[in-house]
Coordinates of C-alpha atoms in Angstrom, one line a residue:
M1 CA -159.5 94.3 -114.6
I2 CA -157.8 96.2 -117.7
V3 CA -154.8 98.0 -116.5
H4 CA -154.3 101.6 -119.0
D5 CA -150.8 102.1 -116.6
S6 CA -147.4 99.6 -116.4
S7 CA -148.1 98.7 -112.5
V8 CA -150.5 96.8 -110.7
T9 CA -150.7 95.3 -107.4
L10 CA -151.7 91.4 -106.6
S11 CA -153.1 90.4 -103.3
C12 CA -153.5 86.7 -101.6
G13 CA -156.3 86.2 -99.5
G14 CA -158.5 83.4 -98.1
L15 CA -156.2 81.6 -95.5
E16 CA -158.2 79.7 -93.2
Y17 CA -156.0 80.5 -90.5
P18 CA -154.5 83.7 -91.3
S19 CA -152.2 84.0 -88.8
A20 CA -148.2 84.9 -88.5
G21 CA -145.4 82.8 -90.3
W22 CA -147.3 82.8 -93.8
R23 CA -144.9 83.2 -96.7
F24 CA -146.4 84.1 -100.3
F25 CA -145.2 82.7 -103.2
W26 CA -146.2 84.4 -106.7
Y27 CA -146.5 82.7 -110.2
K28 CA -147.1 83.7 -113.4
V29 CA -148.9 81.9 -115.6
V30 CA -147.5 80.5 -119.1
P31 CA -149.7 78.8 -122.0
T32 CA -148.2 75.5 -123.2
K33 CA -148.2 73.7 -126.2
S34 CA -149.2 70.6 -125.5
S35 CA -152.9 71.8 -124.0
S36 CA -155.0 74.4 -123.1
S37 CA -153.7 74.8 -119.7
Y38 CA -150.9 76.7 -118.3
S39 CA -147.7 76.7 -116.3
L40 CA -146.7 78.3 -113.9
E41 CA -143.5 80.1 -113.6
L42 CA -142.4 81.3 -110.5
L43 CA -141.8 85.0 -110.0
T44 CA -138.0 86.0 -108.1
G45 CA -136.9 88.9 -106.5
R46 CA -134.6 89.3 -103.5
T47 CA -136.2 86.1 -102.7
N48 CA -138.8 83.8 -103.9
W49 CA -141.5 84.6 -101.7
T50 CA -142.8 87.7 -99.7
E51 CA -143.9 88.0 -96.0
Q52 CA -146.9 90.5 -96.9
N53 CA -150.1 89.2 -99.0
S54 CA -149.5 91.6 -101.7
Y55 CA -146.9 91.9 -104.5
L56 CA -146.4 95.1 -106.7
I57 CA -145.7 94.0 -110.6
N58 CA -143.7 96.6 -112.3
G59 CA -143.7 97.4 -115.9
Q60 CA -147.3 95.9 -116.6
N61 CA -147.2 96.5 -120.3
H62 CA -149.0 92.9 -121.5
T63 CA -151.3 90.9 -120.7
A64 CA -150.4 88.0 -118.4
G65 CA -152.1 86.0 -115.6
Y66 CA -150.7 84.9 -111.8
V67 CA -151.5 82.6 -109.5
C68 CA -150.2 82.8 -105.4
R69 CA -150.0 80.4 -102.5
A70 CA -149.2 80.4 -99.4
G71 CA -146.7 78.1 -97.2
R72 CA -145.1 78.2 -93.7
G73 CA -143.5 75.7 -91.6
E74 CA -139.8 74.2 -91.8
P75 CA -140.2 72.2 -94.1
L76 CA -142.5 74.4 -95.8
F77 CA -146.5 73.1 -95.6
Y78 CA -147.7 74.6 -98.8
T79 CA -152.2 76.0 -99.2
K80 CA -153.5 75.1 -102.5
Y81 CA -152.9 77.4 -105.6
S82 CA -154.9 79.9 -106.4
E83 CA -157.5 80.4 -108.9
A84 CA -155.5 82.7 -112.4
K85 CA -156.7 85.8 -112.0
F86 CA -155.6 88.0 -116.2
V87 CA -154.5 91.7 -115.7
W88 CA -155.4 92.2 -119.5
S89 CA -153.6 95.0 -121.0
A90 CA -154.5 98.1 -122.8
D91 CA -151.0 97.9 -124.5
S92 CA -151.1 99.1 -128.2
H93 CA -148.4 97.4 -128.7
P94 CA -148.8 94.0 -127.7
A95 CA -146.6 90.7 -129.3
A96 CA -150.0 89.8 -131.0
S97 CA -153.7 91.5 -131.9
L98 CA -156.9 90.7 -131.3
S99 CA -159.2 91.7 -133.9
V100 CA -163.0 91.9 -133.9
T101 CA -165.5 92.1 -136.7
P102 CA -168.3 93.5 -136.8
D103 CA -165.4 96.1 -135.2
R104 CA -167.5 97.0 -132.1
V105 CA -168.1 95.8 -128.3
Q106 CA -171.8 94.9 -128.3
H107 CA -173.3 92.3 -130.2
F108 CA -176.6 91.2 -131.1
I109 CA -177.5 87.4 -129.8
S110 CA -177.3 84.9 -132.7
Q111 CA -175.2 87.3 -134.5
S112 CA -171.9 85.9 -136.5
V113 CA -169.0 88.0 -134.7
T114 CA -165.2 87.0 -136.0
L115 CA -162.7 87.6 -133.9
S116 CA -158.9 86.8 -135.4
C117 CA -155.9 86.3 -133.7
S118 CA -152.4 87.9 -135.7
G119 CA -148.5 88.4 -134.4
N120 CA -145.8 85.7 -135.5
N121 CA -146.8 82.9 -133.9
T122 CA -148.8 80.3 -136.7
E123 CA -150.7 78.7 -133.8
W124 CA -153.1 80.6 -131.5
R125 CA -155.5 79.8 -129.3
L126 CA -158.7 82.0 -128.5
R127 CA -159.5 82.2 -124.6
K128 CA -162.1 84.4 -122.6
F129 CA -163.0 85.1 -119.3
T130 CA -166.9 85.4 -118.5
E131 CA -168.7 87.2 -115.9
T132 CA -170.2 84.4 -114.2
G133 CA -168.5 81.4 -115.6
G134 CA -165.1 82.4 -115.0
L135 CA -161.8 81.3 -117.2
S136 CA -163.0 79.1 -120.6
D137 CA -161.4 75.4 -119.9
T138 CA -161.0 75.1 -123.5
H139 CA -160.1 77.3 -126.9
C140 CA -162.7 78.3 -129.4
S141 CA -163.7 74.9 -130.1
N142 CA -166.2 74.8 -127.0
W143 CA -167.9 78.1 -128.4
G144 CA -167.0 78.5 -131.5
T145 CA -165.4 77.3 -135.2
M146 CA -161.3 77.9 -135.5
T147 CA -160.1 78.6 -138.9
G148 CA -156.8 79.3 -139.2
S149 CA -156.3 82.2 -136.8
S150 CA -159.8 83.2 -137.1
C151 CA -163.0 82.1 -134.9
S152 CA -166.3 82.3 -135.8
I153 CA -168.9 82.5 -133.0
N154 CA -172.8 82.7 -132.5
T155 CA -173.5 84.9 -129.7
Y156 CA -176.5 82.6 -129.0
W157 CA -173.8 80.4 -127.4
S158 CA -171.5 82.2 -126.3
R159 CA -172.0 84.7 -123.1
S160 CA -170.8 88.4 -122.8
G161 CA -167.0 88.2 -121.7
V162 CA -163.6 89.4 -122.1
H163 CA -161.7 87.5 -124.6
W164 CA -157.9 87.5 -126.0
C165 CA -155.6 85.1 -127.7
E166 CA -152.4 83.5 -126.8
S167 CA -149.7 81.1 -128.4
G168 CA -147.9 77.9 -126.6
S169 CA -144.7 80.2 -126.8
G170 CA -145.8 82.3 -124.2
D171 CA -147.4 85.8 -126.1
F172 CA -150.6 87.3 -125.3
S173 CA -152.4 89.6 -127.1
N174 CA -154.8 92.7 -126.6
A175 CA -158.3 91.7 -124.4
V176 CA -161.4 92.6 -126.0
N177 CA -164.6 92.8 -124.1
I178 CA -167.9 91.4 -126.2
T179 CA -171.0 92.1 -124.6
V180 CA -174.0 90.1 -125.9
Q181 CA -177.7 92.2 -125.8
G182 CA -180.8 91.2 -126.9
S183 CA -182.6 95.0 -127.6
I184 CA -180.5 97.8 -128.6
I185 CA -176.8 98.1 -128.5
L186 CA -174.2 101.1 -128.5
V187 CA -171.9 101.1 -131.2
S188 CA -168.6 102.1 -129.6
P189 CA -164.7 101.4 -130.7
V190 CA -163.5 98.0 -129.7
H191 CA -159.5 99.3 -129.0
P192 CA -158.7 102.2 -127.6
V193 CA -158.7 105.5 -129.2
T194 CA -156.0 108.1 -129.4
E195 CA -156.3 111.3 -128.0
G196 CA -157.0 113.9 -130.7
D197 CA -158.7 111.3 -132.9
P198 CA -162.6 111.6 -134.0
V199 CA -164.9 109.4 -132.0
T200 CA -168.6 109.0 -133.5
L201 CA -170.9 106.8 -131.3
S202 CA -174.2 105.8 -132.0
C203 CA -177.4 103.8 -131.3
R204 CA -178.7 100.4 -133.1
D205 CA -181.5 98.1 -133.1
I206 CA -181.8 94.7 -133.9
E207 CA -182.4 95.3 -137.5
Q208 CA -179.0 97.5 -137.4
K209 CA -181.0 100.3 -138.0
L210 CA -179.6 104.0 -136.7
L211 CA -181.4 104.9 -134.3
S212 CA -183.0 108.4 -133.8
N213 CA -184.0 110.2 -131.0
V214 CA -181.7 109.1 -128.7
F215 CA -180.1 109.9 -125.2
F216 CA -176.4 109.6 -124.9
Y217 CA -174.5 109.0 -120.9
H218 CA -171.2 108.9 -120.0
N219 CA -170.4 107.9 -116.5
D220 CA -174.0 107.7 -115.9
K221 CA -174.6 111.0 -116.4
L222 CA -176.7 112.3 -119.2
I223 CA -174.6 114.0 -121.8
H224 CA -176.8 116.3 -123.5
N225 CA -180.6 117.8 -122.9
D226 CA -181.5 117.4 -126.5
S227 CA -181.7 114.0 -128.7
R228 CA -179.7 112.8 -131.2
E229 CA -178.8 110.5 -133.8
E230 CA -175.4 110.3 -132.9
L231 CA -173.0 111.2 -130.7
N232 CA -169.8 112.7 -132.1
I233 CA -166.4 113.9 -130.8
S234 CA -164.2 115.7 -132.8
A235 CA -161.3 115.3 -130.5
V236 CA -160.9 112.9 -127.6
S237 CA -159.0 113.4 -124.5
K238 CA -158.7 111.5 -121.2
S239 CA -161.6 113.4 -120.1
D240 CA -163.5 111.4 -122.3
E241 CA -162.7 108.3 -121.4
G242 CA -165.5 106.0 -119.0
F243 CA -168.6 104.3 -119.3
Y244 CA -171.3 105.1 -122.2
K245 CA -174.5 104.1 -123.1
C246 CA -177.6 105.1 -125.0
E247 CA -181.6 105.0 -124.4
H248 CA -184.3 104.8 -126.9
S249 CA -188.2 104.7 -126.2
G250 CA -187.1 103.7 -122.6
K251 CA -184.7 100.8 -123.4
E252 CA -181.6 101.2 -122.6
S253 CA -178.4 99.5 -124.1
P254 CA -175.4 98.0 -121.7
Q255 CA -173.0 100.8 -120.7
S256 CA -169.0 99.9 -122.3
W257 CA -165.9 101.2 -121.6
M258 CA -164.0 103.5 -124.2
A259 CA -160.3 103.8 -123.5
V260 CA -158.2 106.8 -124.3
R261 CA -154.4 106.5 -124.8
G262 CA -152.0 109.3 -125.0
T263 CA -150.3 110.5 -128.1
V264 CA -147.0 109.1 -129.0
T265 CA -144.2 112.4 -129.5
V266 CA -142.2 111.6 -132.7
Y267 CA -139.2 113.3 -132.4
T268 CA -137.6 113.8 -136.0
N269 CA -133.8 113.3 -136.9
L270 CA -132.2 116.6 -137.9
L271 CA -129.3 114.9 -139.3
S272 CA -131.8 112.9 -142.3
A273 CA -133.5 115.8 -142.9
P274 CA -132.8 117.7 -146.3
V275 CA -130.2 120.9 -146.4
D276 CA -129.4 123.0 -149.3
S277 CA -126.5 121.8 -151.5
S278 CA -124.5 124.9 -151.3
F279 CA -125.2 125.2 -147.1
A280 CA -123.6 121.9 -147.2
V281 CA -120.5 122.5 -149.3
L282 CA -119.9 125.5 -146.9
M283 CA -120.3 123.3 -143.7
I284 CA -117.6 120.9 -144.6
V285 CA -115.0 123.6 -146.7
G286 CA -115.4 126.2 -144.2
P287 CA -113.7 124.2 -141.2
F288 CA -110.8 123.3 -143.1
I289 CA -110.5 126.5 -144.3
G290 CA -110.1 128.0 -141.3
I291 CA -107.8 125.2 -140.2
I292 CA -105.1 126.0 -142.8
L293 CA -105.4 129.8 -142.0
I294 CA -104.5 128.7 -138.2
I295 CA -101.7 126.7 -139.8
L296 CA -99.9 129.7 -142.0
L297 CA -100.1 132.3 -139.4
L298 CA -98.7 130.0 -136.9
L299 CA -95.4 129.7 -139.3
L300 CA -95.8 133.2 -140.3
W301 CA -95.3 133.8 -136.2
C302 CA -92.0 130.9 -136.4
Y303 CA -90.8 132.7 -138.8
T304 CA -91.1 136.7 -138.0
R305 CA -89.8 135.4 -133.9
S306 CA -86.6 133.8 -135.5
K307 CA -86.0 137.1 -137.2
G308 CA -87.0 139.6 -133.8
E309 CA -89.8 141.2 -135.8
T310 CA -93.6 140.8 -134.5
L311 CA -96.9 140.2 -135.9
L312 CA -98.7 143.5 -134.5
P313 CA -98.5 145.3 -137.7
L314 CA -99.9 142.3 -140.0
I315 CA -103.0 141.6 -137.2
L316 CA -103.6 145.4 -137.1
W317 CA -103.9 145.2 -141.1
W318 CA -105.3 141.8 -141.0
T319 CA -108.3 142.8 -138.8
M320 CA -108.8 146.5 -141.2

């Protein structure tokens, strides 16, 4: 599951005897430096457990994996740990970044694809979660060749699935969905696009030729009644988010999800804006002159008071 907001609810099930009295314990998986396995970090709250078999994670803005188990009795009798389940975040500023070359979601069988990890760490491992095989037991070396921080794979040996980078210090990258297909593919953005940006979707055959007379679908609904070569969206919005696929001569591509993220409002620091030099001098000198005038008026008022005179004629003259 790839989330686009900041909260997610975890559920723990599968108890053979789901009677009352169970306590549920929740763990976050942490990559280890020594191997491709994970260590478990207990999620703490008011207590280390919950009575409900669900757990709300707030502030989910990065990729993470979770494990649960249950226990009851005194002393506690624990069940086995559940399998690790990952929540892949669409965070636009993750601790690490995963890029794909060619930069698209769908790829043809026997095509070479390069996945590259970047971030503050120097040692990365690339993991994937397939639709049928689950979490891969090892990193890139099991289905590709790791060179530095890049993994080159031949899609003939690699299944479709979600890919991400992780380090032994616990950093996770953004997640990228890779789909392997043998007929025609939809060329769509592999990363989320920003509201207001232009996007072009197209359909290609196994020889990488751009196909014409193509029908495009959004969430299984035909977008246009006319066939065309490309689908151009001049400024994407949240309503454009969803699954897309293309059809050509009766053949359909797989469908791929196009995520749309909101724009970020940038506020300008007015203090750093350039100002006219004469205006700047006035802003500095003006208050100083005002303070001097007030002091002079106070001194004059004290002087006239000691002489038994009044400031009224002077004030009338000042205002004329």
